[in-house]
mmCIF file of C-alpha atoms and ligand atoms in Angstrom:
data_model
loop_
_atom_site.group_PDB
_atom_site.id
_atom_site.type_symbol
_atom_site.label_atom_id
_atom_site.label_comp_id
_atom_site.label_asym_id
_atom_site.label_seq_id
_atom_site.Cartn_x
_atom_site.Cartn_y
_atom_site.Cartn_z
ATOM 1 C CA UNK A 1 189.772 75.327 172.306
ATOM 2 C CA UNK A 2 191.033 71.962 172.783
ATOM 3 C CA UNK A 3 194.327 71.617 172.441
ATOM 4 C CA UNK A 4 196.210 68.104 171.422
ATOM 5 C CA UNK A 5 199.071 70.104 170.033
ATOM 6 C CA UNK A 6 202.225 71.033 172.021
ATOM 7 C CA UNK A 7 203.429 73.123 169.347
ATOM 8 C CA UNK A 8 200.402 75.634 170.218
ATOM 9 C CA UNK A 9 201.416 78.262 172.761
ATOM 10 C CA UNK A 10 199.236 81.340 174.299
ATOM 11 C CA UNK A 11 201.127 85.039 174.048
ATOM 12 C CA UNK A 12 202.944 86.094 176.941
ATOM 13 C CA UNK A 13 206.394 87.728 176.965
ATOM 14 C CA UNK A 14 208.178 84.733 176.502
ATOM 15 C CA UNK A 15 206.447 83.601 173.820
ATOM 16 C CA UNK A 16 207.159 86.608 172.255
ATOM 17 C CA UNK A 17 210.610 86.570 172.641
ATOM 18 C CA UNK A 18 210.469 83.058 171.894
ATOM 19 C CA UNK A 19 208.510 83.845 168.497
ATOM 20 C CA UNK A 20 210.950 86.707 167.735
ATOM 21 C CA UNK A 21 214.447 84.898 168.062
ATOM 22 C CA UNK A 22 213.003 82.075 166.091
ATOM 23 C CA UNK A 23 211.870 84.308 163.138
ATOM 24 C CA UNK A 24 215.601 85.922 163.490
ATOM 25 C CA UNK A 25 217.348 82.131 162.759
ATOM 26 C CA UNK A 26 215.109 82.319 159.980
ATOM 27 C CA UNK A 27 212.348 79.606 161.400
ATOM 28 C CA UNK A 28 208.927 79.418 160.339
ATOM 29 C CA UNK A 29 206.069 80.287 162.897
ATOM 30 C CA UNK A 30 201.978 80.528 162.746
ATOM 31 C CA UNK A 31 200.583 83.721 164.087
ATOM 32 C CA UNK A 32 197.203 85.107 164.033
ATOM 33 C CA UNK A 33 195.745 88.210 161.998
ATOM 34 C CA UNK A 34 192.162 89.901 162.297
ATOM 35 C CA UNK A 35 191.996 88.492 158.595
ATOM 36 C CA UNK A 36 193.402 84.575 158.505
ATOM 37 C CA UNK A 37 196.354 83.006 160.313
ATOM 38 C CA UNK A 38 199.420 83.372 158.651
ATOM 39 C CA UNK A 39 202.414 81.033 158.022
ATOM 40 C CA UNK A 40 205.484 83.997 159.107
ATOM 41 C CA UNK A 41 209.093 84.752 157.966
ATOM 42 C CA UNK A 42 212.052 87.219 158.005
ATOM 43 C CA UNK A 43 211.034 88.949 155.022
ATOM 44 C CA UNK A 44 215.094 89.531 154.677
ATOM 45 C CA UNK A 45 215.594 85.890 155.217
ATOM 46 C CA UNK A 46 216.260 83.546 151.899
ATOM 47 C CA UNK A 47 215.940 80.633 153.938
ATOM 48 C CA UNK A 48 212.906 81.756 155.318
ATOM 49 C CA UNK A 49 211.462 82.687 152.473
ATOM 50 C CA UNK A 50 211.845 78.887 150.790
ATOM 51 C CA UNK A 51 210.693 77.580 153.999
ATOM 52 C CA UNK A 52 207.029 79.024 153.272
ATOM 53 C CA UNK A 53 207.028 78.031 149.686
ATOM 54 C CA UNK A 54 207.533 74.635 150.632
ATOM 55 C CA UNK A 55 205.753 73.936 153.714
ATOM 56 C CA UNK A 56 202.885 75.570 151.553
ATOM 57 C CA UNK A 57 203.478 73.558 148.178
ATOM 58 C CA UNK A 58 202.830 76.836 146.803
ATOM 59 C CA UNK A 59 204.530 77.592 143.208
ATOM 60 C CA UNK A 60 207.599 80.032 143.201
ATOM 61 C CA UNK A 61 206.060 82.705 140.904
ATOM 62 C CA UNK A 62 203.184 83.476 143.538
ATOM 63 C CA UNK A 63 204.341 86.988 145.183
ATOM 64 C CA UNK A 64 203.976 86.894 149.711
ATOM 65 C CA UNK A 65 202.390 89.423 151.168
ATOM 66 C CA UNK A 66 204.961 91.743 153.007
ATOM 67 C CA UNK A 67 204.097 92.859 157.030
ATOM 68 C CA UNK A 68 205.032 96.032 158.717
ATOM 69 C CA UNK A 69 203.830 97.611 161.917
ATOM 70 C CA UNK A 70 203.355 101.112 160.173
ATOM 71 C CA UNK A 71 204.025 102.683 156.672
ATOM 72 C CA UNK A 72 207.173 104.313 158.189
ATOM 73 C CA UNK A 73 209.010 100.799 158.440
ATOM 74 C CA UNK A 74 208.221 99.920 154.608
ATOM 75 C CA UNK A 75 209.490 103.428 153.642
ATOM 76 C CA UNK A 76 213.074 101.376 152.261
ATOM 77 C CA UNK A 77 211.058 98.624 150.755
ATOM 78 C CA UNK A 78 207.993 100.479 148.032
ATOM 79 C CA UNK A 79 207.575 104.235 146.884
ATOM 80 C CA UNK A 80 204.382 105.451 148.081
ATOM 81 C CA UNK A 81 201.920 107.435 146.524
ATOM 82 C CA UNK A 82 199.186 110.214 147.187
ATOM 83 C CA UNK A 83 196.425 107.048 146.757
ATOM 84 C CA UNK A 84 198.619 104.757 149.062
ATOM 85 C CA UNK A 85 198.305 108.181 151.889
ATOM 86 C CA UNK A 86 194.667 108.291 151.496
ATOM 87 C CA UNK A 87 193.827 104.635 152.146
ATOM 88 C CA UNK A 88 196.406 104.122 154.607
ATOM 89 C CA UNK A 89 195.019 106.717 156.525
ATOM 90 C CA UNK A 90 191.663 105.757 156.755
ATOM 91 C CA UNK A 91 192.162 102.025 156.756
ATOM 92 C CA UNK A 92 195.336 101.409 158.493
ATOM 93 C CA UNK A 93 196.198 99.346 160.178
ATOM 94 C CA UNK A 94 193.348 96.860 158.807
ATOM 95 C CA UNK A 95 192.557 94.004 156.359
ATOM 96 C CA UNK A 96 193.925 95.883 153.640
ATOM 97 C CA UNK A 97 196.986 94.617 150.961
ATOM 98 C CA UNK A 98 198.533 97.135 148.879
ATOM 99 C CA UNK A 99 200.256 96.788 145.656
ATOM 100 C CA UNK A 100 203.345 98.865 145.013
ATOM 101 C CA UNK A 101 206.466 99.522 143.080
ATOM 102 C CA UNK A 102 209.810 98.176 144.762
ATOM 103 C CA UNK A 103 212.316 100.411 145.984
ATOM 104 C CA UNK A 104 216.190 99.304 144.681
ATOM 105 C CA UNK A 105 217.600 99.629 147.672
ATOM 106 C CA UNK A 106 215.173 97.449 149.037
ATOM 107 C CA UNK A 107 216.350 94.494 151.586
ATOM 108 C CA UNK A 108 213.346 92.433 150.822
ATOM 109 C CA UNK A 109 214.494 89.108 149.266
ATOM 110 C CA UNK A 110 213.345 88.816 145.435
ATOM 111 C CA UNK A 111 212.049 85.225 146.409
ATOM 112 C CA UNK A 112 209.350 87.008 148.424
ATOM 113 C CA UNK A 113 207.473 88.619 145.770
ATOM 114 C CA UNK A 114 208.340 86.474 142.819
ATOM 115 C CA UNK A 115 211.525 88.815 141.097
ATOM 116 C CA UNK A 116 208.529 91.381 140.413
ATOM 117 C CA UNK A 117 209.367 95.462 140.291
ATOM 118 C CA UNK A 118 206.173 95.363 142.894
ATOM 119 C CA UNK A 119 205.729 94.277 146.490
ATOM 120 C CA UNK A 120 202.223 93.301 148.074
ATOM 121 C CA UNK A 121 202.647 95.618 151.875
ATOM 122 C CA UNK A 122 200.273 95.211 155.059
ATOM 123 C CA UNK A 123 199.703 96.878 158.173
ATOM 124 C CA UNK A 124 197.629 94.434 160.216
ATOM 125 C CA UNK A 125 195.172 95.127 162.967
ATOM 126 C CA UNK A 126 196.133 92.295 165.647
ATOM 127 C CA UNK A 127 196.961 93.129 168.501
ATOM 128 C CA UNK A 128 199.497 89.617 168.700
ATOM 129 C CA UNK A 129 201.107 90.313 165.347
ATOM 130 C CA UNK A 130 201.252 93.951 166.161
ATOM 131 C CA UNK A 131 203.663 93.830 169.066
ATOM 132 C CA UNK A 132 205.690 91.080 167.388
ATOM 133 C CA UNK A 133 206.333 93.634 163.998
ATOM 134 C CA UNK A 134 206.922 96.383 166.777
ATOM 135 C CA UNK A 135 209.544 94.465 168.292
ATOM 136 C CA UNK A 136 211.505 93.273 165.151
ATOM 137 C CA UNK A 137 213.858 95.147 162.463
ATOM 138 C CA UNK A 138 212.420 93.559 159.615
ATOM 139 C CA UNK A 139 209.183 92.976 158.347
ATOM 140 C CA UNK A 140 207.387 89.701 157.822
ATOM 141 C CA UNK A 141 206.186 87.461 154.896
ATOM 142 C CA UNK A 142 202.842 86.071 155.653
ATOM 143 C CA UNK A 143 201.126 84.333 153.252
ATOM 144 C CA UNK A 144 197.950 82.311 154.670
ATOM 145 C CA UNK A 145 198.812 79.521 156.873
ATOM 146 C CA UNK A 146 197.764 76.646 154.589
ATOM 147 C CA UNK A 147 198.552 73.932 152.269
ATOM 148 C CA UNK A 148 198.461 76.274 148.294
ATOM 149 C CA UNK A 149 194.463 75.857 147.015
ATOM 150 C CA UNK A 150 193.148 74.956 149.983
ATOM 151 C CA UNK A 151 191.300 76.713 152.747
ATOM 152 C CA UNK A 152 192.781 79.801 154.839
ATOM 153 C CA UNK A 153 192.900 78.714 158.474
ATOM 154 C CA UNK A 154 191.058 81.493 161.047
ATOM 155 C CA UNK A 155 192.852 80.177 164.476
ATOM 156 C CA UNK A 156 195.416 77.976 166.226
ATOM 157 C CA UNK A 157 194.020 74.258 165.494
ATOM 158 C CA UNK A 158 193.240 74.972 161.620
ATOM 159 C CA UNK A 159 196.894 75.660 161.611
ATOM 160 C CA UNK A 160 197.984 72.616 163.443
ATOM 161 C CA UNK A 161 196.044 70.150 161.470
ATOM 162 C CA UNK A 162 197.473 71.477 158.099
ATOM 163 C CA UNK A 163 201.454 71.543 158.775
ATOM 164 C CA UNK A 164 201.105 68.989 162.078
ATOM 165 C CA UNK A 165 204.548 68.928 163.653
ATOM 166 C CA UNK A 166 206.140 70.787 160.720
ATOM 167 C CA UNK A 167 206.331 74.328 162.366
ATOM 168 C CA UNK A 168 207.728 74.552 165.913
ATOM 169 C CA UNK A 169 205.616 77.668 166.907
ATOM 170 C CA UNK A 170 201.803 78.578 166.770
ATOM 171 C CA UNK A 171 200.394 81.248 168.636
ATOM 172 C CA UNK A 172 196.828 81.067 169.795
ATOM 173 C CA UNK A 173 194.932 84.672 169.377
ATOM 174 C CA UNK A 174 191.411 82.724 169.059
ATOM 175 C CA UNK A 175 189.459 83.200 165.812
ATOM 176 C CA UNK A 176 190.531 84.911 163.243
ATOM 177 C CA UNK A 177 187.860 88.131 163.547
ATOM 178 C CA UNK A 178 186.975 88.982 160.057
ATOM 179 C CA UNK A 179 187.796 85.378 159.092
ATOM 180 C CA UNK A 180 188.539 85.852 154.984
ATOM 181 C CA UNK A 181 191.880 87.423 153.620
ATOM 182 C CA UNK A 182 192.664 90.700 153.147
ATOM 183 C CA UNK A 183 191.077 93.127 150.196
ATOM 184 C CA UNK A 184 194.429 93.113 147.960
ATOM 185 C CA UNK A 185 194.679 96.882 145.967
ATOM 186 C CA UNK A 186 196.530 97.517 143.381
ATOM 187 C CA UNK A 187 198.065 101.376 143.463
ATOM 188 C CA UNK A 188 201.285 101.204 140.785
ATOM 189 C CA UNK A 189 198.719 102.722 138.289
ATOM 190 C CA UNK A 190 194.834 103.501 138.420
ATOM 191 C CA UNK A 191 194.113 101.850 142.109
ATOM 192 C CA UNK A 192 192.115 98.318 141.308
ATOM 193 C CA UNK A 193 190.768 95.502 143.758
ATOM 194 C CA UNK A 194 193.096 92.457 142.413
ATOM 195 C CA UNK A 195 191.386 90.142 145.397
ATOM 196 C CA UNK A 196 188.036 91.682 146.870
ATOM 197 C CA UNK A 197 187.682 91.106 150.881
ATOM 198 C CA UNK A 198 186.008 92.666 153.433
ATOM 199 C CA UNK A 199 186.460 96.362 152.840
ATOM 200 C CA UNK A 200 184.873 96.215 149.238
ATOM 201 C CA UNK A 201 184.570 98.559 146.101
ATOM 202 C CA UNK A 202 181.411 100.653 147.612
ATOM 203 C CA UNK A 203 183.664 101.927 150.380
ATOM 204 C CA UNK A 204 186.914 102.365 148.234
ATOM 205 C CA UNK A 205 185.384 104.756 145.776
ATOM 206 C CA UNK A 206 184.714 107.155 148.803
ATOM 207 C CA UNK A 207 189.259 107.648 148.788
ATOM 208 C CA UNK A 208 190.049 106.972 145.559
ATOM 209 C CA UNK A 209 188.998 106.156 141.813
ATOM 210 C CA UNK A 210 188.951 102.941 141.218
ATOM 211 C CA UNK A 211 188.870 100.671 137.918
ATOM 212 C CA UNK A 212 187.263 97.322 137.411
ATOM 213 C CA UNK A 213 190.289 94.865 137.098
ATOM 214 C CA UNK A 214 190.999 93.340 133.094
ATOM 215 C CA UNK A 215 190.209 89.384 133.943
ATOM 216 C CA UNK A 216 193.699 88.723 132.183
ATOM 217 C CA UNK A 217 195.804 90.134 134.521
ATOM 218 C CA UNK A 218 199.551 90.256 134.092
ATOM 219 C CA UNK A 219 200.846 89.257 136.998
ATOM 220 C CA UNK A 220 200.451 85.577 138.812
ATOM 221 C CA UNK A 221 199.142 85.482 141.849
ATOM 222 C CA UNK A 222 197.559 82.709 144.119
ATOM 223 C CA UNK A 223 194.514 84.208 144.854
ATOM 224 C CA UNK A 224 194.034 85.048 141.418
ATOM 225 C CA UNK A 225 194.696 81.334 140.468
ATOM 226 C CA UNK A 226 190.698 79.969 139.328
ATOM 227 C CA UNK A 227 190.954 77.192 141.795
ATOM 228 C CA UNK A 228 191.727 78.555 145.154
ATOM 229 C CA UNK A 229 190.307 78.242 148.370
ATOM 230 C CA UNK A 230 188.591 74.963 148.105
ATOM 231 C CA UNK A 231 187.773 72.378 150.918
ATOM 232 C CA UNK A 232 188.192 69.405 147.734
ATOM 233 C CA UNK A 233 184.595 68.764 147.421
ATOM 234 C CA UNK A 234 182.082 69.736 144.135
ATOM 235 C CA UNK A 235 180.222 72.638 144.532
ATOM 236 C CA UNK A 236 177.020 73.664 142.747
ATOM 237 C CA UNK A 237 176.304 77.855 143.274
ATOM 238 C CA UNK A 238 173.394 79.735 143.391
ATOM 239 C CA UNK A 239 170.752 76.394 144.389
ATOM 240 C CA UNK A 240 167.219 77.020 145.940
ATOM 241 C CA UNK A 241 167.491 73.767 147.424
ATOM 242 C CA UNK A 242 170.167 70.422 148.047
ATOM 243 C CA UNK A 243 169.907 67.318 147.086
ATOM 244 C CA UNK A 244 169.397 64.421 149.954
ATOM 245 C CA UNK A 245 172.544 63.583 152.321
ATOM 246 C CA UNK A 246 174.381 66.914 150.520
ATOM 247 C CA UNK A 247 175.570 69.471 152.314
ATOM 248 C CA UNK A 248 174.075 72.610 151.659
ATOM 249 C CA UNK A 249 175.557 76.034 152.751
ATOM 250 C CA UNK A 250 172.793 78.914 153.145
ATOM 251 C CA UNK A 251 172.565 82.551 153.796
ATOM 252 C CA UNK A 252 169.690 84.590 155.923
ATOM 253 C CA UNK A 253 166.461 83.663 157.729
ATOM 254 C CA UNK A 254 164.102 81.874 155.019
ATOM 255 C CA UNK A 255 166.358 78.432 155.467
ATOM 256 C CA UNK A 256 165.382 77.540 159.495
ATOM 257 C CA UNK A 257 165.557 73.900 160.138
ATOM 258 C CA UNK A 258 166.564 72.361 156.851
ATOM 259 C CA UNK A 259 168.589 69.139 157.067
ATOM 260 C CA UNK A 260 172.451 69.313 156.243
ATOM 261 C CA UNK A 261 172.022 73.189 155.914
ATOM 262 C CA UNK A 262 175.329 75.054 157.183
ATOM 263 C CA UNK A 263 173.645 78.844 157.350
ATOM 264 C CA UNK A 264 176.124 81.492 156.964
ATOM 265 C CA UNK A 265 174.115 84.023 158.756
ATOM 266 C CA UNK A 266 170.792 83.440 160.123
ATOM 267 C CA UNK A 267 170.287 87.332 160.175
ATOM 268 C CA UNK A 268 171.424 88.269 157.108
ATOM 269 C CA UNK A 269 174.988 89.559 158.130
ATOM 270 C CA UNK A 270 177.136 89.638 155.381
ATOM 271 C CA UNK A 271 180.202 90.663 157.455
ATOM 272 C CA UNK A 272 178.723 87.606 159.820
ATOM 273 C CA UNK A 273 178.879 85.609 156.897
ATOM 274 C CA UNK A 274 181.947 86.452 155.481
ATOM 275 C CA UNK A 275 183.394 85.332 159.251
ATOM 276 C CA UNK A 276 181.755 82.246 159.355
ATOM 277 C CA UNK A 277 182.331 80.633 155.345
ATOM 278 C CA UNK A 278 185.836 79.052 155.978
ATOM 279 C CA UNK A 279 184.637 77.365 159.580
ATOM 280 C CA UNK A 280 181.720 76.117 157.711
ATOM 281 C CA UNK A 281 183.607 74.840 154.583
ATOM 282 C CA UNK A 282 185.694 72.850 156.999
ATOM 283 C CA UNK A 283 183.271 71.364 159.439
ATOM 284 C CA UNK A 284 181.132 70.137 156.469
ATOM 285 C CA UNK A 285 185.141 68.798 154.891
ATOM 286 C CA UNK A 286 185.235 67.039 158.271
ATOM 287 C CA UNK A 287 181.780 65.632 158.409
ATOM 288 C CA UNK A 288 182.710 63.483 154.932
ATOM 289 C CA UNK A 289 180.075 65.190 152.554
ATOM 290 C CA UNK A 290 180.274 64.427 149.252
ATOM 291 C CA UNK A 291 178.716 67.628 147.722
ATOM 292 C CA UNK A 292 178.073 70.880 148.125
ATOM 293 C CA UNK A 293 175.251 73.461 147.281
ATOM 294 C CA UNK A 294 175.076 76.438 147.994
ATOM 295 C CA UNK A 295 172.016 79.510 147.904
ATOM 296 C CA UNK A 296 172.315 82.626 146.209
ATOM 297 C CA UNK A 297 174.336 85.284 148.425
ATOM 298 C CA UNK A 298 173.787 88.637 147.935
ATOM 299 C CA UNK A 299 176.216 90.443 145.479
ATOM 300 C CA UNK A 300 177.543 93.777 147.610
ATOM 301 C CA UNK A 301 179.757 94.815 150.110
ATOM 302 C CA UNK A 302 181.377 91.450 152.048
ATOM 303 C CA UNK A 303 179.351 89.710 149.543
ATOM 304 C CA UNK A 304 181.392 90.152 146.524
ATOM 305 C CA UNK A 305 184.142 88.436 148.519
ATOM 306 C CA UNK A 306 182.425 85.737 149.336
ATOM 307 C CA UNK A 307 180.963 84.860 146.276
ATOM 308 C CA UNK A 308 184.850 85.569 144.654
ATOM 309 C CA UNK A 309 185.605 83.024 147.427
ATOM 310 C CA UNK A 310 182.254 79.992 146.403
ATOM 311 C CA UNK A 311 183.686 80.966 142.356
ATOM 312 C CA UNK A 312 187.379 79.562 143.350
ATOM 313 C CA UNK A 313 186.279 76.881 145.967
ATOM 314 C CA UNK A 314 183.593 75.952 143.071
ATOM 315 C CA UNK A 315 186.174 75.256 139.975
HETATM 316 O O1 TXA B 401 194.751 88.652 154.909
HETATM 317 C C1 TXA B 401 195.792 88.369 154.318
HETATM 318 O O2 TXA B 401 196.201 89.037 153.354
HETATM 319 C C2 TXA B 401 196.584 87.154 154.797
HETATM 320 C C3 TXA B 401 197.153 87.452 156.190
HETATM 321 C C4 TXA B 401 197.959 86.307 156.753
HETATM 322 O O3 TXA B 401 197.900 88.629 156.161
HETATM 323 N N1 TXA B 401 197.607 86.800 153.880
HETATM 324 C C5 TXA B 401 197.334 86.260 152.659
HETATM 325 O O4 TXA B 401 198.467 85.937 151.918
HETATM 326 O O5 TXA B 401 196.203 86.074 152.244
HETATM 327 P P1 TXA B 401 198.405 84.976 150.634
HETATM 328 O O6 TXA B 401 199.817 84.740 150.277
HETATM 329 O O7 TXA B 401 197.591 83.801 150.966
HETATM 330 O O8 TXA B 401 197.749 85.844 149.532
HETATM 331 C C6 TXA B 401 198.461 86.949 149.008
HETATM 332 C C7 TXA B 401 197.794 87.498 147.776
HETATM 333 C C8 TXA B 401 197.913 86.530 146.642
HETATM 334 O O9 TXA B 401 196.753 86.574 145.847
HETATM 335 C C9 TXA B 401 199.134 87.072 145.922
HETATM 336 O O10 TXA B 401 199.232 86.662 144.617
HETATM 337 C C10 TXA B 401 198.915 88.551 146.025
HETATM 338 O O11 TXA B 401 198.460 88.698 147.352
HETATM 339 N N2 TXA B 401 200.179 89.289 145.799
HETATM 340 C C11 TXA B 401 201.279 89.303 146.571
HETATM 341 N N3 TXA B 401 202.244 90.078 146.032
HETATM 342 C C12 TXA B 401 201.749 90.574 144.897
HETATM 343 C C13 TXA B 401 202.249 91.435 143.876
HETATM 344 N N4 TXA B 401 203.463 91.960 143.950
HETATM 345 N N5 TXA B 401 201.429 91.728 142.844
HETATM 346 C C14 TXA B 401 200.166 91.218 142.774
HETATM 347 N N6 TXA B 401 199.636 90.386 143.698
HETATM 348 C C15 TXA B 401 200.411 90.071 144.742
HETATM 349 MG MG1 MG B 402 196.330 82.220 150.713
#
């Protein structure tokens, strides 16, 4: 990766303690996930904790995502339940977000997640953000490392180019592996997907009974928010074709050699897919299109994430 930024470093040790005593002053940093990069903060930390919702423009009653190593550490912070012990087990630690009620006694500022009695807790897979949560007595708020509505970053430079000079620390794990956010779960009540993502509802059923989400749902959240996740250009779903000097984003083998097409995966990956639809929404941002179209993507697994994803980017 080319690297014009100064404030992007590779992981060694002294990064890491680098990283660490920053996020202890209550400083801002970028660090990778398998899912998207995320914009990082002492979850304890009020000053922290404004930090993000500025840098981010994102609106104060939109809960962060809270980041522990393992279950044990968020033990003070939400009450866990039978359903909690049955997905953590099989998908932990992983691009999973559960919902949960707040403990009292709980350290975790009430700016984090919006003065709700529930907190949003993940475990992620990384090996980079995995030894920093090891080596730190508090866990992290990470919301997505981007400006609010606009499109999650998946590595070092998408990070960058969003808050420029504006956070002193970036840590370069290479792309983001699964490259969309986490599957967000709601367990206070009868377990249901609030934001689909990669592990989707076919797999989810096999731990625990879930229920199709009400479309009102009580509580704000960004990703919930219609537009979301948008490169700032129209886009037309479901087309069998684009029109001239569009760009047009396709998915599987039929589209070979079609002018301005962007193909998700050639093969027919949806998992591929799913990994490549932010780094394609950018590069066609970048190459000034006016207009997007976009084929029909198949409506399972990965898929229902990224078509959740097209919806948002589409209003
Ligand atoms: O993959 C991910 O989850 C990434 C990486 C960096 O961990 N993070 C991420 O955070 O996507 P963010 O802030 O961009 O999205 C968090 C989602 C939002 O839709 C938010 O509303 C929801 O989780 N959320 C957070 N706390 C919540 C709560 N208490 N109740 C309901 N939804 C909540
Ligand atoms: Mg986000």
């Amino acid at each position: 990766m080319k690297n014009i930024y100064s404030n992007i470093f590779s992981f060694n040790k002294k990064i890491l303690f680098k990283t660490i005593s920053n996020l202890k002053k209550g400083n801002v940093v970028g660090l990778p996930t398998e899912t998207v990069y995320g914009l990082a903060g002492n979850a304890y930390s009020k000053k922290a904790i404004i930090k993000i919702y500025r840098l981010k423009k994102r609106p104060k009653i939109n809960p962060l995502i809270v980041h522990y190593s393992n279950y044990q550490k968020a033990s003070n912070d939400v009450i866990f339940n039978n359903n909690f012990f049955k997905l953590y087990k099989k998908f932990c630690p992983g691009p999973i977000t559960f919902i949960l009620n707040k403990q009292k006694k709980s350290k975790i500022h009430s700016f984090a997640n919006a003065n709700l009695k529930t907190i949003a807790v993940r475990f992620p897979k990384n090996n980079i953000i995995r030894s920093i949560l090891k080596n730190i007595k508090f866990p992290l708020v990470m919301p997505s490392a981007n400006l609010s509505s606009s499109i999650s970053p998946i590595n070092a430079l998408d990070v960058a180019e969003e808050f420029k000079k504006k956070i002193k620390i970036i840590i370069n794990g290479g792309n983001s592996k699964i490259g969309i956010e986490s599957t967000v779960v709601d367990l206070t009540g009868k377990p249901k997907i609030l934001r689909p993502g990669i592990i989707g509802p076919e797999i989810l059923k096999k731990y625990v009974k879930l229920v199709v989400a009400k479309k009102k749902i009580k509580i704000k959240s960004p990703g919930m928010l219609k537009k979301h996740y948008s490169p700032g250009i129209p886009m037309i779903l479901n087309q069998k074709y684009a029109k001239e000097k569009c760009a047009f984003i396709t998915f599987g083998s039929k589209y070979k050699n079609i002018k301005n097409s962007f193909n998700l995966s050639k093969k027919a990956d949806l998992k591929e897919a799913a990994s490549n639809l932010y780094k394609i929404f950018r590069k066609i941002k970048k190459k000034g299109y006016k207009k997007i179209y976009v084929s029909k993507i198949p409506n399972y697994g990965p898929g229902i994430a990224i078509n959740d994803r097209l919806i948002r980017a589409s209003k």
